[in-house]
Amino acid sequence: MPFFRHMTAQSYSAVIRRYGEPLSVEEVEILEPDPGEVVVRIEASGVCHSDLSLARGYYPDIPIPIVPGHEGAGTVVEVGDDVTSVKKGDKVFTIWMASCYNCEYCLSGRFHLCENALESIVNASLPSGKLKIRDKAGNSIHHFTSTAALSSYTVVHEKNVVKLTVDVSLEKAAILGCAVLTGVGAALKTANVKEGSTVAVIGLGGVGMNIVQGARLAGAEKIIAIDIYDSKLEWATKFGATHLINALKEDPVEAVKKVGGGGVDYSFEATGNVVAMELAYKIAKRGGVVTIVGVEKGGVNIRIPALDLHMTEKTIKGCYYGSSSPRLDSLKYLRLYKAGKLLLDELVTRSYRLEEINEVFKDMEEGRIIRGVVVP
Ligand SMILES: [Zn+2]
Ligand SMILES: [Zn+2]
């Protein structure tokens, strides 16, 4: 579908019209890019658990209707004025923080905490504050994480894309933008896993598998994978898991104690379920680091025994985007992939068409896939 300058472009997008209900796939219009913005023809789009959480109403303050998707990869087909980092024809993938490079957080190198990018995410708009997707009736639709990548075309700020400089398929590049940055980053950057340590990872979706391989890259000695699906547990051995625990078949606290000698140095939660978050606390040993990566519904609280926290001196960390420097780290992980040290191929378990978006969510909820990628 050609895109002409100074005209709108036709596109198809998955749209959340009401939280908790199936998504619709709609013909929409993409408005032309303003200065600093680009239009990307999306050729592969990973579906992340936070897209599912959004659709289920876990972020009730994010405005609807909205197009989800933040793991897009494709080709730049149009550029606005003053775009410097990419040009027409470049292959790119999306990152979901348009870090401003100018706030307190960016200036201290914590690009994943950028307060201006966060504002765009909360408003579900482009960084300019504008909305550039229109439905058939001409009404505006919001952009999840300023990327709205579950679309055939999307308009984004150039800060939300990274030029693909390594020869890799777009299907694999797509999942770099969230699953790999978040998971590998959680192990290497948020928790800073040390060589020879013991690690446990609860929840083996796209992010959890990447925490497992991040722990392997860090040189962890024992990596315990915990899930309720045997198929996912077996798959985790490819990524570096050394011990497997099916939490439906054995008590995970006791099982981890046996393997880890009282608990693990680093525990990670990647399910988005508060029960798993509390489990992550329980399985960390004295002085251990507990990293909460999953997204739980707004308003839910984690219960931590106060005296135990004092006596054990455990550290509990939140993890947002794997504490990544998204532009730098994503290209570093791609080089590790090319060097055979980081797995990408094994993360994508199925491709879908855009019209099958509700089926992707169902397969995720029922544990059938690690990562589904939509090819619009
Ligand atoms: Zn994500
Ligand atoms: Zn900033």
mmCIF file of C-alpha atoms and ligand atoms in Angstrom:
data_model
loop_
_atom_site.group_PDB
_atom_site.id
_atom_site.type_symbol
_atom_site.label_atom_id
_atom_site.label_comp_id
_atom_site.label_asym_id
_atom_site.label_seq_id
_atom_site.Cartn_x
_atom_site.Cartn_y
_atom_site.Cartn_z
ATOM 1 C CA MET A 1 0.000 0.000 0.000
ATOM 2 C CA PRO A 2 1.743 3.223 -1.092
ATOM 3 C CA PHE A 3 1.993 6.188 1.211
ATOM 4 C CA PHE A 4 1.999 9.614 -0.376
ATOM 5 C CA ARG A 5 3.404 12.703 1.245
ATOM 6 C CA HIS A 6 0.823 15.258 2.404
ATOM 7 C CA MET A 7 -1.922 12.653 2.378
ATOM 8 C CA THR A 8 -3.219 10.237 4.927
ATOM 9 C CA ALA A 9 -2.453 6.530 4.514
ATOM 10 C CA GLN A 10 -4.821 3.621 4.853
ATOM 11 C CA SER A 11 -3.861 1.032 7.376
ATOM 12 C CA TYR A 12 -5.291 -1.796 9.437
ATOM 13 C CA SER A 13 -4.937 -1.803 13.195
ATOM 14 C CA ALA A 14 -5.994 -3.956 16.127
ATOM 15 C CA VAL A 15 -8.155 -1.696 18.304
ATOM 16 C CA ILE A 16 -9.179 -1.984 21.955
ATOM 17 C CA ARG A 17 -12.567 -0.271 22.159
ATOM 18 C CA ARG A 18 -13.565 -1.527 25.620
ATOM 19 C CA TYR A 19 -11.376 -3.084 28.278
ATOM 20 C CA GLY A 20 -12.119 -6.757 28.852
ATOM 21 C CA GLU A 21 -13.703 -7.284 25.432
ATOM 22 C CA PRO A 22 -12.294 -8.800 22.227
ATOM 23 C CA LEU A 23 -10.301 -6.466 19.997
ATOM 24 C CA SER A 24 -11.531 -5.382 16.592
ATOM 25 C CA VAL A 25 -9.342 -5.132 13.517
ATOM 26 C CA GLU A 26 -10.242 -1.937 11.715
ATOM 27 C CA GLU A 27 -9.339 -0.001 8.630
ATOM 28 C CA VAL A 28 -7.880 3.268 9.903
ATOM 29 C CA GLU A 29 -6.143 6.343 8.561
ATOM 30 C CA ILE A 30 -2.617 7.318 9.538
ATOM 31 C CA LEU A 31 -1.981 11.059 9.420
ATOM 32 C CA GLU A 32 1.184 12.378 7.829
ATOM 33 C CA PRO A 33 4.288 12.694 10.016
ATOM 34 C CA ASP A 34 5.185 15.980 11.693
ATOM 35 C CA PRO A 35 8.830 17.050 12.008
ATOM 36 C CA GLY A 36 10.789 14.336 13.832
ATOM 37 C CA GLU A 37 8.247 11.635 13.016
ATOM 38 C CA VAL A 38 8.325 8.710 10.598
ATOM 39 C CA VAL A 39 5.821 6.279 9.119
ATOM 40 C CA VAL A 40 6.781 2.614 9.370
ATOM 41 C CA ARG A 41 5.262 -0.232 7.378
ATOM 42 C CA ILE A 42 5.083 -2.901 10.068
ATOM 43 C CA GLU A 43 6.190 -6.306 8.790
ATOM 44 C CA ALA A 44 6.334 -8.136 12.124
ATOM 45 C CA SER A 45 4.905 -7.239 15.513
ATOM 46 C CA GLY A 46 5.514 -9.225 18.692
ATOM 47 C CA VAL A 47 2.635 -9.524 21.136
ATOM 48 C CA CYS A 48 3.764 -8.851 24.691
ATOM 49 C CA HIS A 49 2.041 -9.740 27.919
ATOM 50 C CA SER A 50 1.525 -6.043 28.604
ATOM 51 C CA ASP A 51 -0.567 -5.765 25.406
ATOM 52 C CA LEU A 52 -2.734 -8.503 26.879
ATOM 53 C CA SER A 53 -2.778 -6.741 30.271
ATOM 54 C CA LEU A 54 -3.847 -3.524 28.543
ATOM 55 C CA ALA A 55 -6.699 -5.303 26.739
ATOM 56 C CA ARG A 56 -7.847 -6.906 29.992
ATOM 57 C CA GLY A 57 -8.043 -3.497 31.695
ATOM 58 C CA TYR A 58 -4.955 -3.682 33.929
ATOM 59 C CA TYR A 59 -4.109 -0.048 33.163
ATOM 60 C CA PRO A 60 -7.560 1.490 33.647
ATOM 61 C CA ASP A 61 -6.205 5.053 33.422
ATOM 62 C CA ILE A 62 -4.853 4.643 29.895
ATOM 63 C CA PRO A 63 -7.425 6.162 27.525
ATOM 64 C CA ILE A 64 -9.313 4.158 24.897
ATOM 65 C CA PRO A 65 -9.902 3.448 22.061
ATOM 66 C CA ILE A 66 -6.283 2.465 21.634
ATOM 67 C CA VAL A 67 -4.073 0.481 19.270
ATOM 68 C CA PRO A 68 -1.769 -1.840 21.277
ATOM 69 C CA GLY A 69 1.601 -3.226 20.182
ATOM 70 C CA HIS A 70 5.132 -2.149 21.026
ATOM 71 C CA GLU A 71 7.358 -4.781 19.434
ATOM 72 C CA GLY A 72 7.121 -3.654 15.821
ATOM 73 C CA ALA A 73 9.664 -4.076 13.057
ATOM 74 C CA GLY A 74 9.422 -2.938 9.472
ATOM 75 C CA THR A 75 10.472 -0.423 6.850
ATOM 76 C CA VAL A 76 10.448 3.374 7.029
ATOM 77 C CA VAL A 77 8.162 4.520 4.199
ATOM 78 C CA GLU A 78 7.890 8.233 4.975
ATOM 79 C CA VAL A 79 9.864 10.734 7.032
ATOM 80 C CA GLY A 80 8.828 14.107 8.386
ATOM 81 C CA ASP A 81 11.134 17.128 8.311
ATOM 82 C CA ASP A 82 14.234 17.183 10.519
ATOM 83 C CA VAL A 83 14.464 13.402 10.913
ATOM 84 C CA THR A 84 18.132 12.510 11.226
ATOM 85 C CA SER A 85 18.489 8.961 12.564
ATOM 86 C CA VAL A 86 16.640 7.059 9.806
ATOM 87 C CA LYS A 87 15.667 7.534 6.182
ATOM 88 C CA LYS A 88 13.110 6.101 3.790
ATOM 89 C CA GLY A 89 13.769 2.423 3.116
ATOM 90 C CA ASP A 90 15.607 1.768 6.394
ATOM 91 C CA LYS A 91 14.689 -1.361 8.342
ATOM 92 C CA VAL A 92 13.835 -0.440 11.932
ATOM 93 C CA PHE A 93 12.352 -1.846 15.119
ATOM 94 C CA THR A 94 10.428 0.010 17.787
ATOM 95 C CA ILE A 95 11.442 0.779 21.346
ATOM 96 C CA TRP A 96 8.745 1.926 23.722
ATOM 97 C CA MET A 97 10.464 4.805 25.486
ATOM 98 C CA ALA A 98 11.000 7.966 23.446
ATOM 99 C CA SER A 99 13.635 9.144 25.919
ATOM 100 C CA CYS A 100 14.064 12.925 25.773
ATOM 101 C CA TYR A 101 17.815 12.988 26.584
ATOM 102 C CA ASN A 102 17.158 16.141 28.555
ATOM 103 C CA CYS A 103 15.374 15.323 31.843
ATOM 104 C CA GLU A 104 17.003 14.502 35.183
ATOM 105 C CA TYR A 105 16.773 10.758 34.460
ATOM 106 C CA CYS A 106 18.112 10.906 30.915
ATOM 107 C CA LEU A 107 20.935 13.204 31.958
ATOM 108 C CA SER A 108 21.973 10.622 34.548
ATOM 109 C CA GLY A 109 21.895 7.813 31.971
ATOM 110 C CA ARG A 110 18.628 6.254 33.164
ATOM 111 C CA PHE A 111 16.843 6.525 29.825
ATOM 112 C CA HIS A 112 14.246 3.915 30.827
ATOM 113 C CA LEU A 113 12.994 6.241 33.569
ATOM 114 C CA CYS A 114 12.626 9.307 31.308
ATOM 115 C CA GLU A 115 9.784 11.371 32.741
ATOM 116 C CA ASN A 116 8.799 12.874 29.398
ATOM 117 C CA ALA A 117 8.562 9.489 27.681
ATOM 118 C CA LEU A 118 6.470 8.282 30.603
ATOM 119 C CA GLU A 119 4.063 11.172 30.113
ATOM 120 C CA SER A 120 3.473 10.127 26.478
ATOM 121 C CA ILE A 121 2.899 6.541 27.640
ATOM 122 C CA VAL A 122 0.350 7.638 30.238
ATOM 123 C CA ASN A 123 -1.407 9.868 27.682
ATOM 124 C CA ALA A 124 -1.125 7.116 25.035
ATOM 125 C CA SER A 125 -0.128 9.709 22.480
ATOM 126 C CA LEU A 126 2.876 10.504 20.343
ATOM 127 C CA PRO A 127 5.610 12.440 22.209
ATOM 128 C CA SER A 128 4.133 15.656 20.733
ATOM 129 C CA GLY A 129 0.868 14.883 22.538
ATOM 130 C CA LYS A 130 -0.906 14.392 19.205
ATOM 131 C CA LEU A 131 -2.980 11.412 18.087
ATOM 132 C CA LYS A 132 -2.464 10.394 14.471
ATOM 133 C CA ILE A 133 -4.728 7.408 13.962
ATOM 134 C CA ARG A 134 -8.325 7.993 12.815
ATOM 135 C CA ASP A 135 -11.137 5.473 12.586
ATOM 136 C CA LYS A 136 -13.679 5.286 9.741
ATOM 137 C CA ALA A 137 -15.841 7.908 11.437
ATOM 138 C CA GLY A 138 -12.859 10.269 11.685
ATOM 139 C CA ASN A 139 -12.426 9.869 15.458
ATOM 140 C CA SER A 140 -8.958 9.765 17.038
ATOM 141 C CA ILE A 141 -7.482 6.538 18.401
ATOM 142 C CA HIS A 142 -4.715 6.418 21.017
ATOM 143 C CA HIS A 143 -1.211 4.979 20.516
ATOM 144 C CA PHE A 144 -0.129 2.455 23.183
ATOM 145 C CA THR A 145 3.410 3.379 24.355
ATOM 146 C CA SER A 146 3.559 5.892 21.459
ATOM 147 C CA THR A 147 4.165 2.945 19.111
ATOM 148 C CA ALA A 148 0.759 1.348 18.252
ATOM 149 C CA ALA A 149 2.650 -1.417 16.481
ATOM 150 C CA LEU A 150 -0.196 -3.920 16.018
ATOM 151 C CA SER A 151 -0.970 -2.222 12.723
ATOM 152 C CA SER A 152 0.035 -2.514 9.107
ATOM 153 C CA TYR A 153 1.382 1.064 9.247
ATOM 154 C CA THR A 154 2.202 3.251 12.206
ATOM 155 C CA VAL A 155 3.458 6.780 12.706
ATOM 156 C CA VAL A 156 6.053 7.177 15.449
ATOM 157 C CA HIS A 157 8.658 9.659 16.606
ATOM 158 C CA GLU A 158 12.131 8.760 15.395
ATOM 159 C CA LYS A 159 13.096 8.357 19.064
ATOM 160 C CA ASN A 160 10.770 5.336 19.137
ATOM 161 C CA VAL A 161 12.661 3.447 16.416
ATOM 162 C CA VAL A 162 16.144 1.999 16.122
ATOM 163 C CA LYS A 163 17.751 1.429 12.743
ATOM 164 C CA LEU A 164 18.518 -2.231 12.188
ATOM 165 C CA THR A 165 22.229 -2.332 11.453
ATOM 166 C CA VAL A 166 22.644 -6.096 11.801
ATOM 167 C CA ASP A 167 21.426 -8.610 9.228
ATOM 168 C CA VAL A 168 18.529 -10.307 11.011
ATOM 169 C CA SER A 169 14.925 -11.041 10.024
ATOM 170 C CA LEU A 170 12.304 -8.490 11.052
ATOM 171 C CA GLU A 171 10.387 -11.194 12.914
ATOM 172 C CA LYS A 172 13.347 -11.643 15.247
ATOM 173 C CA ALA A 173 14.204 -7.953 15.422
ATOM 174 C CA ALA A 174 10.638 -7.202 16.556
ATOM 175 C CA ILE A 175 10.975 -8.993 19.889
ATOM 176 C CA LEU A 176 14.181 -7.167 20.746
ATOM 177 C CA GLY A 177 12.192 -4.028 21.508
ATOM 178 C CA CYS A 178 10.562 -5.367 24.663
ATOM 179 C CA ALA A 179 10.979 -9.068 25.498
ATOM 180 C CA VAL A 180 14.760 -9.166 25.097
ATOM 181 C CA LEU A 181 15.502 -5.682 26.458
ATOM 182 C CA THR A 182 13.274 -6.279 29.480
ATOM 183 C CA GLY A 183 14.265 -9.869 30.254
ATOM 184 C CA VAL A 184 17.991 -9.816 29.588
ATOM 185 C CA GLY A 185 18.156 -6.334 31.123
ATOM 186 C CA ALA A 186 16.365 -7.523 34.285
ATOM 187 C CA ALA A 187 19.173 -10.034 34.876
ATOM 188 C CA LEU A 188 22.177 -8.026 33.671
ATOM 189 C CA LYS A 189 21.180 -4.510 34.679
ATOM 190 C CA THR A 190 18.326 -4.350 37.200
ATOM 191 C CA ALA A 191 19.489 -7.234 39.412
ATOM 192 C CA ASN A 192 23.099 -7.271 38.185
ATOM 193 C CA VAL A 193 23.406 -11.066 38.562
ATOM 194 C CA LYS A 194 26.917 -12.121 39.578
ATOM 195 C CA GLU A 195 28.981 -14.961 38.168
ATOM 196 C CA GLY A 196 28.610 -18.234 40.070
ATOM 197 C CA SER A 197 25.346 -17.198 41.747
ATOM 198 C CA THR A 198 22.007 -19.014 42.013
ATOM 199 C CA VAL A 199 18.969 -17.638 40.199
ATOM 200 C CA ALA A 200 15.265 -18.540 40.059
ATOM 201 C CA VAL A 201 12.861 -17.260 37.411
ATOM 202 C CA ILE A 202 9.093 -17.550 37.914
ATOM 203 C CA GLY A 203 7.067 -17.407 34.678
ATOM 204 C CA LEU A 204 8.447 -18.477 31.320
ATOM 205 C CA GLY A 205 6.897 -16.201 28.720
ATOM 206 C CA GLY A 206 8.949 -14.079 26.335
ATOM 207 C CA VAL A 207 10.331 -11.973 29.181
ATOM 208 C CA GLY A 208 10.938 -14.901 31.570
ATOM 209 C CA MET A 209 12.892 -16.869 28.954
ATOM 210 C CA ASN A 210 15.058 -13.814 28.428
ATOM 211 C CA ILE A 211 15.710 -13.490 32.155
ATOM 212 C CA VAL A 212 16.896 -17.118 32.044
ATOM 213 C CA GLN A 213 19.280 -16.366 29.200
ATOM 214 C CA GLY A 214 20.378 -13.115 30.833
ATOM 215 C CA ALA A 215 21.322 -15.119 33.934
ATOM 216 C CA ARG A 216 23.246 -17.555 31.721
ATOM 217 C CA LEU A 217 25.088 -14.649 30.049
ATOM 218 C CA ALA A 218 25.962 -13.337 33.527
ATOM 219 C CA GLY A 219 27.540 -16.689 34.394
ATOM 220 C CA ALA A 220 25.036 -17.848 37.027
ATOM 221 C CA GLU A 221 25.856 -21.355 38.232
ATOM 222 C CA LYS A 222 22.332 -22.599 38.911
ATOM 223 C CA ILE A 223 19.298 -21.260 37.055
ATOM 224 C CA ILE A 224 15.994 -22.589 38.352
ATOM 225 C CA ALA A 225 13.007 -22.159 36.029
ATOM 226 C CA ILE A 226 9.541 -22.219 37.624
ATOM 227 C CA ASP A 227 6.275 -22.456 35.691
ATOM 228 C CA ILE A 228 3.076 -24.508 35.586
ATOM 229 C CA TYR A 229 3.569 -25.863 32.048
ATOM 230 C CA ASP A 230 6.040 -28.727 31.489
ATOM 231 C CA SER A 231 6.444 -27.736 27.825
ATOM 232 C CA LYS A 232 7.702 -24.270 28.782
ATOM 233 C CA LEU A 233 9.981 -25.704 31.457
ATOM 234 C CA GLU A 234 11.626 -28.031 28.951
ATOM 235 C CA TRP A 235 11.998 -25.149 26.489
ATOM 236 C CA ALA A 236 13.772 -23.118 29.201
ATOM 237 C CA THR A 237 16.696 -25.572 29.184
ATOM 238 C CA LYS A 238 17.608 -24.242 25.716
ATOM 239 C CA PHE A 239 18.006 -20.781 27.266
ATOM 240 C CA GLY A 240 20.163 -21.993 30.131
ATOM 241 C CA ALA A 241 17.859 -23.313 32.872
ATOM 242 C CA THR A 242 19.673 -25.962 34.920
ATOM 243 C CA HIS A 243 16.791 -26.969 37.220
ATOM 244 C CA LEU A 244 13.047 -27.123 36.490
ATOM 245 C CA ILE A 245 10.151 -26.815 38.930
ATOM 246 C CA ASN A 246 6.502 -27.303 37.997
ATOM 247 C CA ALA A 247 4.718 -25.303 40.704
ATOM 248 C CA LEU A 248 1.552 -27.392 40.266
ATOM 249 C CA LYS A 249 3.399 -30.625 40.983
ATOM 250 C CA GLU A 250 5.686 -29.661 43.860
ATOM 251 C CA ASP A 251 5.967 -26.935 46.480
ATOM 252 C CA PRO A 252 8.231 -24.374 44.796
ATOM 253 C CA VAL A 253 9.541 -22.974 48.100
ATOM 254 C CA GLU A 254 10.740 -26.378 49.300
ATOM 255 C CA ALA A 255 12.012 -27.359 45.849
ATOM 256 C CA VAL A 256 14.069 -24.155 45.509
ATOM 257 C CA LYS A 257 15.501 -24.612 49.019
ATOM 258 C CA LYS A 258 16.739 -28.066 48.041
ATOM 259 C CA VAL A 259 18.480 -26.830 44.901
ATOM 260 C CA GLY A 260 19.679 -23.469 46.162
ATOM 261 C CA GLY A 261 20.747 -24.408 49.692
ATOM 262 C CA GLY A 262 18.130 -22.361 51.542
ATOM 263 C CA GLY A 263 17.127 -20.093 48.679
ATOM 264 C CA VAL A 264 18.575 -18.250 45.699
ATOM 265 C CA ASP A 265 20.793 -15.194 45.426
ATOM 266 C CA TYR A 266 18.480 -13.673 42.805
ATOM 267 C CA SER A 267 14.788 -14.368 42.272
ATOM 268 C CA PHE A 268 12.721 -12.933 39.424
ATOM 269 C CA GLU A 269 8.973 -12.752 38.923
ATOM 270 C CA ALA A 270 7.739 -12.501 35.329
ATOM 271 C CA THR A 271 4.073 -13.494 35.434
ATOM 272 C CA GLY A 272 2.297 -10.327 36.558
ATOM 273 C CA ASN A 273 0.585 -12.238 39.359
ATOM 274 C CA VAL A 274 0.909 -11.012 42.941
ATOM 275 C CA VAL A 275 1.040 -14.589 44.285
ATOM 276 C CA ALA A 276 4.129 -15.207 42.143
ATOM 277 C CA MET A 277 5.605 -11.910 43.369
ATOM 278 C CA GLU A 278 5.234 -13.040 46.973
ATOM 279 C CA LEU A 279 6.719 -16.404 46.017
ATOM 280 C CA ALA A 280 9.736 -14.594 44.535
ATOM 281 C CA TYR A 281 10.277 -12.971 47.930
ATOM 282 C CA LYS A 282 10.007 -16.306 49.758
ATOM 283 C CA ILE A 283 12.525 -18.162 47.589
ATOM 284 C CA ALA A 284 15.287 -15.552 47.888
ATOM 285 C CA LYS A 285 17.912 -16.400 50.490
ATOM 286 C CA ARG A 286 19.166 -14.069 53.228
ATOM 287 C CA GLY A 287 20.670 -11.017 51.559
ATOM 288 C CA GLY A 288 19.082 -12.043 48.252
ATOM 289 C CA VAL A 289 17.728 -9.718 45.567
ATOM 290 C CA VAL A 290 14.069 -10.030 44.506
ATOM 291 C CA THR A 291 13.241 -8.452 41.142
ATOM 292 C CA ILE A 292 9.599 -7.881 40.195
ATOM 293 C CA VAL A 293 9.305 -7.702 36.409
ATOM 294 C CA GLY A 294 5.668 -8.687 35.743
ATOM 295 C CA VAL A 295 2.799 -6.213 35.465
ATOM 296 C CA GLU A 296 0.040 -6.699 38.048
ATOM 297 C CA LYS A 297 -3.300 -4.912 37.914
ATOM 298 C CA GLY A 298 -3.367 -1.343 39.284
ATOM 299 C CA GLY A 299 -4.460 -1.271 42.952
ATOM 300 C CA VAL A 300 -3.066 -4.704 43.911
ATOM 301 C CA ASN A 301 -0.524 -4.737 46.779
ATOM 302 C CA ILE A 302 2.312 -7.169 47.510
ATOM 303 C CA ARG A 303 2.377 -8.422 51.116
ATOM 304 C CA ILE A 304 5.859 -8.684 52.594
ATOM 305 C CA PRO A 305 6.454 -9.805 56.212
ATOM 306 C CA ALA A 306 8.109 -6.756 57.783
ATOM 307 C CA LEU A 307 10.136 -8.565 60.452
ATOM 308 C CA ASP A 308 11.426 -11.085 57.925
ATOM 309 C CA LEU A 309 12.545 -8.283 55.623
ATOM 310 C CA HIS A 310 14.524 -6.772 58.500
ATOM 311 C CA MET A 311 16.054 -10.066 59.611
ATOM 312 C CA THR A 312 16.993 -11.292 56.131
ATOM 313 C CA GLU A 313 18.073 -7.988 54.598
ATOM 314 C CA LYS A 314 16.567 -8.966 51.259
ATOM 315 C CA THR A 315 16.347 -6.302 48.558
ATOM 316 C CA ILE A 316 13.137 -5.920 46.541
ATOM 317 C CA LYS A 317 13.498 -4.195 43.186
ATOM 318 C CA GLY A 318 10.987 -3.034 40.626
ATOM 319 C CA CYS A 319 12.038 -3.468 37.023
ATOM 320 C CA TYR A 320 10.930 -1.159 34.228
ATOM 321 C CA TYR A 321 12.127 -2.015 30.713
ATOM 322 C CA GLY A 322 15.001 -4.062 32.158
ATOM 323 C CA SER A 323 16.686 -0.840 33.338
ATOM 324 C CA SER A 324 17.835 -0.658 29.717
ATOM 325 C CA SER A 325 19.467 1.942 27.626
ATOM 326 C CA PRO A 326 17.192 0.770 24.792
ATOM 327 C CA ARG A 327 19.088 2.073 21.755
ATOM 328 C CA LEU A 328 22.486 0.887 22.921
ATOM 329 C CA ASP A 329 21.499 -2.395 24.552
ATOM 330 C CA SER A 330 19.229 -3.631 21.750
ATOM 331 C CA LEU A 331 22.068 -3.416 19.238
ATOM 332 C CA LYS A 332 24.438 -5.051 21.725
ATOM 333 C CA TYR A 333 22.002 -7.961 22.130
ATOM 334 C CA LEU A 334 21.746 -8.272 18.343
ATOM 335 C CA ARG A 335 25.517 -8.608 18.135
ATOM 336 C CA LEU A 336 25.388 -11.292 20.845
ATOM 337 C CA TYR A 337 22.755 -13.068 18.736
ATOM 338 C CA LYS A 338 25.005 -12.951 15.690
ATOM 339 C CA ALA A 339 27.850 -14.316 17.817
ATOM 340 C CA GLY A 340 25.653 -17.267 18.838
ATOM 341 C CA LYS A 341 25.495 -16.216 22.487
ATOM 342 C CA LEU A 342 21.922 -14.949 22.691
ATOM 343 C CA LEU A 343 18.929 -16.912 21.379
ATOM 344 C CA LEU A 344 16.212 -15.182 19.367
ATOM 345 C CA ASP A 345 14.935 -17.876 16.994
ATOM 346 C CA GLU A 346 13.741 -20.062 19.867
ATOM 347 C CA LEU A 347 11.619 -17.232 21.316
ATOM 348 C CA VAL A 348 9.118 -16.958 18.467
ATOM 349 C CA THR A 349 6.832 -19.947 18.665
ATOM 350 C CA ARG A 350 4.116 -18.924 16.193
ATOM 351 C CA SER A 351 3.211 -16.326 13.576
ATOM 352 C CA TYR A 352 -0.308 -14.957 13.240
ATOM 353 C CA ARG A 353 -2.221 -12.631 10.942
ATOM 354 C CA LEU A 354 -3.477 -9.346 12.408
ATOM 355 C CA GLU A 355 -7.073 -10.644 12.276
ATOM 356 C CA GLU A 356 -6.010 -13.396 14.680
ATOM 357 C CA ILE A 357 -5.072 -10.993 17.486
ATOM 358 C CA ASN A 358 -7.688 -12.387 19.894
ATOM 359 C CA GLU A 359 -6.362 -15.886 19.235
ATOM 360 C CA VAL A 360 -2.828 -14.751 20.149
ATOM 361 C CA PHE A 361 -4.119 -13.481 23.498
ATOM 362 C CA LYS A 362 -5.949 -16.761 24.113
ATOM 363 C CA ASP A 363 -2.824 -18.801 23.293
ATOM 364 C CA MET A 364 -0.804 -16.618 25.683
ATOM 365 C CA GLU A 365 -3.311 -17.034 28.505
ATOM 366 C CA GLU A 366 -3.400 -20.788 28.008
ATOM 367 C CA GLY A 367 0.391 -21.133 27.974
ATOM 368 C CA ARG A 368 0.679 -22.423 24.400
ATOM 369 C CA ILE A 369 3.285 -19.970 23.129
ATOM 370 C CA ILE A 370 6.428 -18.194 24.311
ATOM 371 C CA ARG A 371 6.087 -15.298 21.898
ATOM 372 C CA GLY A 372 3.547 -14.869 19.117
ATOM 373 C CA VAL A 373 4.451 -12.533 16.272
ATOM 374 C CA VAL A 374 1.802 -10.889 14.113
ATOM 375 C CA VAL A 375 2.652 -10.472 10.451
ATOM 376 C CA PRO A 376 0.114 -7.847 9.291
HETATM 377 ZN ZN ZN B 1 6.341 -5.528 26.328
HETATM 378 ZN ZN ZN B 2 14.195 12.154 29.636
#
